[in-house]
């Protein structure tokens, strides 16, 4: 008892010293990390697997970055945040970057998640639609995203369908329940890594079963190849803090590569943070995302690489179809400099 | 000559009444315009009022007004449906305590559900047409109407009913000649609130499952970073909402002359010369 009493002050000093050391260490760690506000495209989802796992695996912390994730209410909000200094970086669709540039927002894409857009029409197999032309007389539900509607109409025309005979209805993001309840016959702007596995799981089929549906990818019908989700920063901020952006991209590339190599673990990492996501769907989605994250260009230049010529063709397509009213100098909207 | 002076004074008084709110609106717009220019706020964040006005001139007749036509049709259909539902509910709540205890909590609960979450479900139930949007509008609008009607109908002092009963009035006579007139100010209060909510309900409903309407246009323009036209659409929507509110106010004035009747000129003259025989005529009912 006496010994314990004698040791008490010593223990108190030891505990205090330990606490001070821990506090000092943690404050030093916090001080060393640069806060980096990163706006996702919307609420977090499977498409954020690389970043969510990268944070968990400390890939960003290893580069001296502490990511603060922001979930905007609409996809265009991330770009507004970046342009007004509310975030350092945002995930944005290439279409939105071109539209933003046409409106004078000084945003620049510094890397792309997916090497090609896979948007297309998903029709349940039992509808018996073998050709896009056979969508005549069908109700095709679309989200209302302007670019997607343009791509759908272009594809239908290219495929020989009479547009006036296809009932294109804007249903927002309720497409899947409407399809399952047969209120619509097809999803007019599905994404290959999203809706197909969800549809299969809903109809109690294996998530990767491709026999349950027919999929018409828009790029097979004359729509030029386009990039989808990219990493977008502000012109001035990029010039002011190039090292931070390069550090982010190094960590991001590492995260994407890890995600591609460990898809099941990456799915678990996402589910840990978003428990509502089904594992079966997540694994199939990630396999497809991994497939479209690479291309001959990334083989040569690394993950995230963008070809300005792809952007130029997309800009021309958007201008021709009235999505933008002025020509956009794409060379200012895209750079690979921060990937180097 | 006196009548001319009175008219002149009345005109100046009315001008003064109108000038103050107009002045406040102009001052607020001037501050807004100045702030946008001085703080160099980008148009995609907040467009200047002059830019919104220009956009109204360009897009108003060709783009916004046709969409407004759709939204207002849905608004009116939903609003009228809300009035019918509220009328039935309020009478049932008034006369049936079982109904009141059973249904009123459900009515209150219906207002705690974020309506935007109901919109997709209604589209699935009723299909891709204007019915889900009319239902959403009605759901948003019926609650203040019901509460206002019930409050108004219950506000009657019991001795008035006793008095009517002593005159052998039937229940229908008590309702239509006593309860309803007494409840009208409260009912019109509810109708005014519901009018603005109906516009909001119709617009929100167009965010899901619509291919036309102001709500749809706003969603499209938001996606295309067309912020100036979003504000122009909101301006038009605001004016439409004010017009509907004003229309209900006008009906209110016409429905309750015992409250809103203006003093007639004869009555005013009588007020100035109490000895005049005119003092006995044309006095508005109080």
XYZ file of C-alpha atoms in Angstrom:
626
model
C 0.000 0.000 0.000
C 2.863 2.318 1.015
C 4.702 1.473 -2.179
C 1.606 2.230 -4.222
C 1.171 5.531 -2.450
C 4.788 6.387 -3.133
C 4.414 5.506 -6.788
C 1.244 7.566 -7.214
C 2.978 10.925 -7.848
C 5.418 9.195 -10.182
C 2.527 7.588 -12.095
C 0.785 10.949 -12.338
C 3.921 12.523 -13.776
C 4.316 9.636 -16.223
C 0.689 9.867 -17.344
C 0.963 13.642 -17.737
C 4.181 13.262 -19.718
C 2.604 10.627 -21.937
C -0.491 12.769 -22.487
C 1.662 15.803 -23.326
C 3.733 13.779 -25.755
C 0.629 12.397 -27.426
C -0.944 15.839 -27.621
C 2.268 17.289 -29.025
C 2.566 14.475 -31.548
C -1.038 14.827 -32.662
C -0.775 18.609 -32.910
C 2.409 18.238 -34.915
C 0.686 15.703 -37.193
C -2.278 18.028 -37.629
C 0.032 20.950 -38.298
C 2.016 18.997 -40.871
C -1.089 17.990 -42.847
C -2.482 20.518 -45.284
C -6.268 20.759 -45.250
C -7.646 20.015 -48.699
C -11.344 20.566 -49.303
C -12.585 18.105 -51.885
C -16.140 18.353 -53.252
C -17.565 15.017 -54.365
C -20.005 14.977 -57.283
C -22.939 14.364 -54.918
C -23.417 12.189 -51.864
C -20.604 9.618 -51.542
C -21.059 6.445 -53.572
C -19.239 3.491 -55.051
C -17.728 5.837 -57.660
C -15.743 7.422 -54.795
C -14.169 4.067 -53.874
C -10.634 5.210 -54.683
C -10.770 8.381 -52.581
C -12.643 6.805 -49.653
C -10.176 3.924 -49.501
C -7.239 6.248 -50.117
C -8.162 8.202 -47.000
C -8.542 4.980 -45.033
C -5.207 3.665 -46.267
C -3.594 7.051 -45.445
C -2.373 7.547 -49.023
C -3.389 11.208 -48.803
C -1.965 11.675 -45.319
C 1.321 10.232 -46.575
C 1.369 13.076 -49.106
C 0.749 15.615 -46.332
C -2.943 16.128 -47.134
C -5.931 15.954 -44.864
C -9.017 15.653 -47.067
C -12.216 17.332 -46.022
C -15.000 15.810 -48.128
C -17.907 17.991 -49.203
C -21.133 16.541 -50.628
C -22.787 19.167 -52.860
C -26.506 19.126 -53.507
C -26.126 19.138 -57.293
C -23.254 18.071 -59.574
C -22.667 21.646 -60.774
C -22.276 22.935 -57.200
C -18.811 21.409 -56.830
C -17.560 23.518 -59.737
C -19.118 26.647 -58.253
C -17.407 25.888 -54.951
C -14.058 25.479 -56.674
C -14.498 28.665 -58.716
C -15.400 30.701 -55.629
C -12.679 29.294 -53.376
C -15.044 27.126 -51.338
C -13.115 23.964 -52.215
C -9.684 23.170 -53.596
C -10.884 20.399 -55.870
C -14.144 18.898 -57.120
C -15.267 15.801 -58.944
C -17.145 16.929 -62.028
C -18.402 15.492 -65.290
C -16.466 16.685 -68.341
C -19.727 18.097 -69.756
C -20.151 20.290 -66.700
C -16.559 21.506 -67.021
C -17.189 22.598 -70.625
C -20.490 24.260 -69.683
C -18.787 25.994 -66.746
C -15.983 27.280 -69.007
C -18.611 28.582 -71.451
C -20.120 30.538 -68.536
C -16.769 32.007 -67.576
C -15.882 29.784 -64.622
C -12.077 29.401 -64.558
C -12.147 25.653 -63.833
C -9.567 23.192 -65.109
C -9.682 19.396 -65.300
C -6.414 17.990 -63.967
C -7.212 14.290 -64.269
C -10.026 11.937 -65.207
C -11.444 8.980 -63.322
C -12.862 7.195 -66.342
C -11.283 6.984 -69.742
C -14.612 6.756 -71.528
C -18.240 7.458 -70.795
C -20.419 4.344 -70.909
C -23.810 6.044 -70.817
C -26.440 4.208 -72.820
C -29.904 2.680 -72.973
C -30.736 -0.311 -70.779
C -33.693 -2.415 -71.891
C -34.826 -5.537 -70.002
C -34.197 -8.639 -72.111
C -37.851 -9.696 -72.016
C -38.763 -6.572 -74.027
C -37.087 -8.295 -76.971
C -35.440 -5.103 -78.213
C -32.426 -6.131 -80.284
C -31.891 -2.880 -82.159
C -32.020 0.707 -80.876
C -34.546 1.427 -83.644
C -36.978 -0.914 -81.881
C -37.368 1.628 -79.087
C -40.014 3.249 -81.280
C -43.324 3.041 -79.452
C -41.600 2.517 -76.092
C -41.484 4.753 -73.006
C -37.843 5.624 -72.379
C -37.171 7.239 -68.995
C -34.304 9.673 -68.626
C -32.871 11.542 -65.638
C -33.175 14.945 -67.282
C -29.419 15.574 -67.461
C -29.280 17.738 -70.614
C -26.161 16.090 -72.120
C -27.661 12.623 -71.681
C -30.855 13.585 -73.488
C -28.843 14.967 -76.390
C -26.772 11.757 -76.574
C -29.914 9.601 -76.474
C -31.620 11.543 -79.250
C -28.445 11.517 -81.337
C -28.083 7.740 -80.886
C -31.721 7.073 -81.730
C -31.426 9.134 -84.908
C -28.119 7.483 -85.827
C -29.693 4.084 -85.235
C -32.498 4.898 -87.666
C -35.283 5.445 -85.132
C -37.989 8.020 -85.725
C -37.609 10.331 -82.706
C -41.246 11.337 -82.798
C -42.233 7.712 -82.214
C -40.069 7.261 -79.090
C -41.706 8.545 -75.916
C -38.801 10.068 -73.980
C -39.950 10.969 -70.480
C -37.966 12.795 -67.812
C -38.327 10.871 -64.593
C -35.438 12.220 -62.529
C -33.490 9.705 -60.501
C -36.451 7.355 -60.054
C -35.713 5.436 -63.220
C -35.088 2.037 -61.650
C -38.335 1.791 -59.614
C -40.233 2.989 -62.691
C -38.563 0.335 -64.838
C -39.220 -2.394 -62.294
C -42.862 -1.311 -61.970
C -43.079 -1.250 -65.807
C -44.074 2.419 -65.900
C -41.227 2.829 -68.386
C -39.816 0.293 -70.842
C -36.163 1.352 -70.821
C -33.624 3.476 -68.989
C -32.587 6.146 -71.455
C -29.393 7.245 -69.756
C -28.030 4.359 -67.744
C -24.359 4.010 -66.831
C -22.780 0.603 -67.429
C -21.219 0.428 -63.942
C -24.326 1.496 -62.083
C -27.754 0.434 -63.297
C -27.040 -3.053 -64.728
C -25.889 -4.605 -61.413
C -28.642 -2.780 -59.514
C -31.234 -4.100 -61.983
C -29.945 -7.662 -61.697
C -29.964 -7.623 -57.908
C -33.516 -6.265 -57.920
C -34.761 -9.044 -60.202
C -32.877 -11.616 -58.072
C -30.262 -12.458 -60.678
C -26.470 -12.466 -60.270
C -25.236 -8.866 -60.376
C -22.865 -9.568 -63.276
C -25.447 -11.387 -65.434
C -25.464 -9.623 -68.783
C -28.199 -11.831 -70.270
C -30.979 -10.048 -68.400
C -30.755 -6.832 -70.365
C -29.714 -5.258 -73.655
C -27.416 -2.250 -73.468
C -26.918 0.308 -76.242
C -23.839 2.443 -75.506
C -24.133 5.933 -76.994
C -20.535 5.993 -78.215
C -21.451 3.088 -80.525
C -23.963 5.391 -82.254
C -21.789 8.298 -83.321
C -21.483 10.101 -79.974
C -17.799 10.994 -79.631
C -15.782 9.406 -76.845
C -15.977 11.556 -73.730
C -14.509 11.522 -70.263
C -16.872 11.327 -67.329
C -15.921 12.163 -63.760
C -12.746 14.212 -63.513
C -10.770 16.117 -60.895
C -11.266 19.824 -61.323
C -9.485 22.786 -59.760
C -9.476 26.550 -60.122
C -6.965 28.189 -62.508
C -5.546 30.586 -59.941
C -5.465 28.052 -57.119
C -3.636 25.587 -59.354
C -0.985 28.203 -60.153
C -0.696 29.239 -56.504
C -0.446 25.759 -54.957
C 0.872 23.402 -57.644
C 2.628 21.149 -55.131
C -0.565 20.463 -53.186
C -2.390 19.452 -56.346
C 0.486 17.264 -57.491
C 0.540 15.643 -54.048
C -3.203 15.034 -54.272
C -2.884 13.402 -57.679
C -0.001 11.185 -56.534
C -2.134 9.939 -53.639
C -5.204 9.640 -55.860
C -3.351 7.580 -58.487
C -2.081 5.296 -55.743
C -5.653 4.970 -54.445
C -7.051 4.123 -57.894
C -4.322 1.564 -58.514
C -4.956 -0.008 -55.118
C -8.699 -0.045 -55.771
C -8.195 -1.741 -59.148
C -5.939 -4.372 -57.649
C -8.095 -4.997 -54.549
C -11.659 -4.612 -55.763
C -13.334 -6.764 -53.100
C -11.436 -4.984 -50.312
C -12.217 -1.629 -51.920
C -15.908 -2.540 -51.928
C -15.647 -3.429 -48.230
C -13.902 -0.099 -47.586
C -16.800 1.788 -49.193
C -19.460 -0.308 -47.446
C -17.754 0.387 -44.102
C -18.501 4.066 -44.654
C -21.764 3.691 -46.598
C -23.452 0.577 -45.191
C -26.489 0.907 -47.478
C -24.441 -0.202 -50.506
C -24.835 -3.869 -51.419
C -21.571 -5.820 -51.613
C -22.696 -7.752 -54.672
C -23.546 -4.576 -56.592
C -20.397 -2.819 -55.370
C -18.067 -5.574 -56.600
C -19.642 -5.605 -60.078
C -19.626 -1.775 -60.238
C -15.974 -1.610 -59.249
C -14.990 -4.213 -61.837
C -16.595 -2.047 -64.526
C -15.089 1.158 -63.101
C -11.670 -0.527 -63.094
C -12.198 -1.518 -66.731
C -12.933 2.029 -67.865
C -10.223 3.607 -65.709
C -7.573 2.404 -68.130
C -6.914 2.946 -71.822
C -3.915 2.867 -74.170
C -3.229 6.471 -73.060
C -3.077 5.513 -69.394
C -0.836 2.565 -70.275
C 1.584 5.106 -71.698
C 1.075 8.032 -69.331
C -0.490 6.686 -66.166
C -3.909 6.743 -64.517
C -5.946 9.912 -64.957
C -4.364 10.975 -68.256
C -6.555 13.028 -70.590
C -6.285 13.587 -74.311
C -7.171 17.164 -75.258
C -8.422 15.915 -78.643
C -11.148 13.911 -76.845
C -12.257 17.081 -75.048
C -12.242 19.029 -78.313
C -14.538 16.530 -80.032
C -16.885 16.600 -77.057
C -16.941 20.403 -77.044
C -17.776 20.406 -80.764
C -20.586 17.885 -80.175
C -22.009 20.015 -77.359
C -21.839 23.173 -79.466
C -23.557 21.474 -82.408
C -26.329 20.239 -80.145
C -26.951 23.539 -78.398
C -25.665 22.571 -74.947
C -23.278 25.514 -75.088
C -23.806 28.657 -77.101
C -20.191 29.832 -77.377
C -16.991 28.155 -78.448
C -14.859 27.017 -75.503
C -11.061 26.962 -75.662
C -10.637 23.429 -74.372
C -6.846 23.726 -74.118
C -7.433 26.024 -71.130
C -9.936 23.646 -69.547
C -7.671 20.598 -69.446
C -4.124 19.916 -68.308
C -1.989 16.883 -67.556
C 0.756 19.028 -65.982
C -0.150 18.101 -62.428
C -0.064 14.379 -63.188
C 3.596 14.577 -64.168
C -64.878 72.121 -55.170
C -64.807 70.320 -51.825
C -65.372 67.004 -53.576
C -62.461 67.787 -55.922
C -60.202 68.560 -52.944
C -61.290 65.349 -51.243
C -60.523 63.357 -54.413
C -57.138 65.044 -54.713
C -56.265 64.300 -51.072
C -57.419 60.731 -51.457
C -55.286 60.303 -54.602
C -52.207 61.716 -52.834
C -52.829 59.459 -49.865
C -53.074 56.394 -52.101
C -49.947 57.471 -54.004
C -48.117 57.775 -50.694
C -49.301 54.340 -49.653
C -48.004 52.828 -52.893
C -44.758 54.829 -52.964
C -43.386 53.474 -49.696
C -43.353 49.759 -50.566
C -42.245 50.597 -54.119
C -39.418 52.703 -52.688
C -38.316 49.844 -50.429
C -38.276 47.416 -53.376
C -36.305 49.869 -55.545
C -33.817 50.510 -52.714
C -33.289 46.766 -52.148
C -32.748 46.200 -55.875
C -30.272 49.108 -55.972
C -28.331 47.653 -53.017
C -28.337 44.231 -54.710
C -27.117 45.739 -58.022
C -24.402 47.759 -56.283
C -23.249 44.776 -54.213
C -22.898 42.576 -57.315
C -20.745 45.210 -59.058
C -18.717 46.389 -56.058
C -18.010 42.906 -54.726
C -17.526 41.571 -58.284
C -19.884 38.682 -57.645
C -19.918 36.269 -60.568
C -23.270 35.837 -62.361
C -23.326 32.087 -61.649
C -23.324 32.920 -57.940
C -25.691 35.900 -57.971
C -26.708 37.754 -61.127
C -27.422 41.491 -60.975
C -31.094 42.595 -61.154
C -30.421 44.372 -64.453
C -29.083 41.105 -65.932
C -32.137 39.253 -64.674
C -34.348 41.903 -66.253
C -32.489 41.551 -69.570
C -32.921 37.768 -69.368
C -36.624 38.265 -68.682
C -36.905 40.343 -71.830
C -35.079 37.706 -73.885
C -36.426 34.424 -72.455
C -39.627 35.590 -70.807
C -42.082 35.445 -73.699
C -40.565 32.492 -75.556
C -39.195 30.198 -72.851
C -40.423 31.085 -69.358
C -44.068 32.015 -69.934
C -45.001 28.802 -71.795
C -43.505 26.820 -68.889
C -45.304 29.048 -66.370
C -48.574 28.199 -68.095
C -47.989 24.506 -67.328
C -46.983 25.143 -63.714
C -49.928 27.423 -63.009
C -52.370 24.898 -64.496
C -50.990 22.297 -62.072
C -51.041 24.854 -59.270
C -54.691 25.696 -59.820
C -55.740 22.053 -60.162
C -53.862 21.128 -56.964
C -55.151 24.202 -55.153
C -58.766 23.458 -56.029
C -58.315 19.814 -55.012
C -56.835 21.029 -51.709
C -59.862 23.273 -51.135
C -62.272 20.384 -51.693
C -60.297 18.038 -49.424
C -59.916 20.709 -46.735
C -63.641 21.553 -46.862
C -64.668 17.922 -46.391
C -62.057 17.257 -43.707
C -62.813 20.387 -41.701
C -66.560 19.664 -41.604
C -65.935 16.044 -40.584
C -63.428 17.141 -37.943
C -65.893 19.726 -36.666
C -68.868 17.411 -36.315
C -67.248 14.047 -35.506
C -65.025 13.761 -32.470
C -64.109 10.196 -33.502
C -62.992 11.448 -36.905
C -61.106 14.312 -35.246
C -59.236 11.948 -32.921
C -58.561 9.401 -35.667
C -57.734 11.553 -38.665
C -56.321 14.820 -37.373
C -53.073 13.180 -36.152
C -52.676 11.619 -39.616
C -53.258 14.990 -41.248
C -50.541 16.504 -39.035
C -48.219 13.552 -39.694
C -48.676 13.997 -43.449
C -47.062 17.415 -43.149
C -43.933 16.103 -41.460
C -43.009 14.000 -44.523
C -40.586 15.823 -46.836
C -42.763 16.028 -49.926
C -39.831 15.621 -52.301
C -39.434 12.033 -51.044
C -43.072 11.300 -51.884
C -42.820 12.579 -55.444
C -41.052 9.541 -56.957
C -43.442 7.164 -55.168
C -46.455 9.022 -56.538
C -44.987 8.840 -60.043
C -44.681 5.063 -59.622
C -48.259 4.797 -58.339
C -50.002 7.089 -60.778
C -47.702 6.988 -63.779
C -46.017 9.588 -65.837
C -48.646 12.296 -66.174
C -49.725 15.466 -64.373
C -51.734 13.615 -61.685
C -48.777 13.003 -59.308
C -47.852 16.697 -59.555
C -51.418 17.802 -58.826
C -51.545 15.439 -55.832
C -48.246 16.810 -54.484
C -49.548 20.356 -54.871
C -52.748 19.429 -53.058
C -50.845 17.686 -50.235
C -48.710 20.798 -49.708
C -51.682 23.174 -49.814
C -54.483 21.379 -47.961
C -52.992 21.469 -44.455
C -53.098 25.229 -43.707
C -56.530 25.313 -45.292
C -57.859 22.537 -43.075
C -56.393 23.975 -39.893
C -57.620 27.487 -40.715
C -61.111 26.231 -41.561
C -61.402 24.112 -38.425
C -60.119 26.994 -36.268
C -62.578 29.401 -37.886
C -65.558 27.062 -37.687
C -64.856 26.309 -34.033
C -64.355 29.948 -33.065
C -68.074 30.611 -32.636
C -69.330 31.568 -29.167
C -71.897 28.914 -28.023
C -74.523 31.496 -27.107
C -74.848 32.510 -30.760
C -75.755 28.919 -31.590
C -78.238 28.889 -28.711
C -79.756 32.065 -30.090
C -80.131 30.530 -33.568
C -81.622 27.379 -32.062
C -84.104 29.491 -30.146
C -85.222 30.770 -33.560
C -85.752 27.154 -34.703
C -82.793 27.307 -37.130
C -81.891 23.989 -38.718
C -78.324 22.643 -38.430
C -77.765 23.576 -42.076
C -78.962 27.126 -41.396
C -76.688 27.364 -38.366
C -73.771 26.223 -40.494
C -74.362 28.376 -43.566
C -75.781 31.505 -41.928
C -73.745 31.547 -38.730
C -70.674 29.306 -38.547
C -69.448 29.828 -42.108
C -69.682 33.664 -42.168
C -67.921 33.834 -38.799
C -65.218 31.435 -40.033
C -64.612 33.257 -43.322
C -61.743 35.536 -42.132
C -59.870 32.494 -40.838
C -60.680 30.449 -43.961
C -59.400 33.192 -46.223
C -56.230 33.402 -44.125
C -55.719 29.701 -44.864
C -56.584 30.175 -48.530
C -53.907 32.879 -48.866
C -51.203 30.748 -47.233
C -52.260 27.749 -49.321
C -52.119 29.807 -52.536
C -48.406 30.466 -52.121
C -47.722 26.920 -50.931
C -49.533 25.522 -53.982
C -47.117 27.381 -56.273
C -44.168 25.936 -54.327
C -45.712 22.441 -54.382
C -46.269 22.500 -58.144
C -42.727 23.742 -58.778
C -41.119 21.117 -56.528
C -43.231 18.373 -58.078
C -41.773 19.242 -61.477
C -38.287 18.362 -60.289
C -39.300 14.709 -60.472
C -41.098 13.142 -63.369
C -41.822 16.202 -65.481
C -40.723 17.316 -68.916
C -42.158 20.790 -68.713
C -43.045 23.515 -66.248
C -41.078 26.172 -64.396
C -39.671 23.624 -61.934
C -38.369 21.511 -64.815
C -36.897 24.603 -66.485
C -35.165 25.632 -63.242
C -33.696 22.131 -62.852
C -32.410 22.186 -66.434
C -30.968 25.685 -66.109
C -29.307 24.783 -62.809
C -27.582 21.862 -64.545
C -26.485 24.172 -67.372
C -25.237 26.858 -64.914
C -27.814 29.231 -66.389
C -28.177 31.028 -63.050
C -29.494 34.260 -64.550
C -32.418 32.438 -66.162
C -33.018 30.526 -62.918
C -33.479 33.903 -61.200
C -35.637 35.158 -64.083
C -37.852 32.076 -63.720
C -38.033 32.594 -59.966
C -39.035 36.218 -60.553
C -41.872 35.191 -62.852
C -42.907 32.490 -60.398
C -42.895 35.050 -57.579
C -45.089 37.409 -59.594
C -47.486 34.551 -60.397
C -47.637 33.628 -56.717
C -48.352 37.246 -55.778
C -51.066 37.412 -58.424
C -52.735 34.295 -57.038
C -52.429 35.680 -53.511
C -53.934 38.963 -54.736
C -56.784 37.144 -56.466
C -57.658 35.325 -53.248
C -57.452 38.665 -51.418
C -59.838 40.211 -53.933
C -62.324 37.366 -53.513
C -61.967 37.800 -49.748
C -62.896 41.488 -49.991
C -65.854 40.752 -52.211
C -67.019 37.896 -49.974
C -67.000 39.910 -46.760
C -68.449 43.341 -47.473
C -69.296 43.726 -43.781
C -65.556 43.918 -43.124
C -64.082 45.419 -46.261
C -66.752 47.791 -47.639
C -65.217 51.193 -48.412
C -66.972 54.265 -47.048
C -69.081 55.760 -49.850
C -68.793 59.432 -50.775
C -72.287 60.010 -49.416
C -71.223 58.519 -46.108
C -68.054 60.641 -46.026
C -70.111 63.783 -46.657
C -72.470 62.723 -43.921
C -69.502 62.355 -41.580
C -68.435 65.944 -42.290
C -71.921 67.369 -41.701
C -73.612 65.261 -39.035
C -76.792 67.280 -39.249
C -77.243 66.399 -42.863
C -80.006 63.883 -43.642
C -77.341 61.952 -45.532
C -75.898 60.920 -42.201
C -78.612 58.373 -41.977
C -77.911 56.729 -45.301
C -75.168 54.743 -46.971
C -73.377 54.018 -43.719
C -71.353 50.857 -44.222
C -72.175 47.974 -41.977
C -69.667 47.519 -39.204
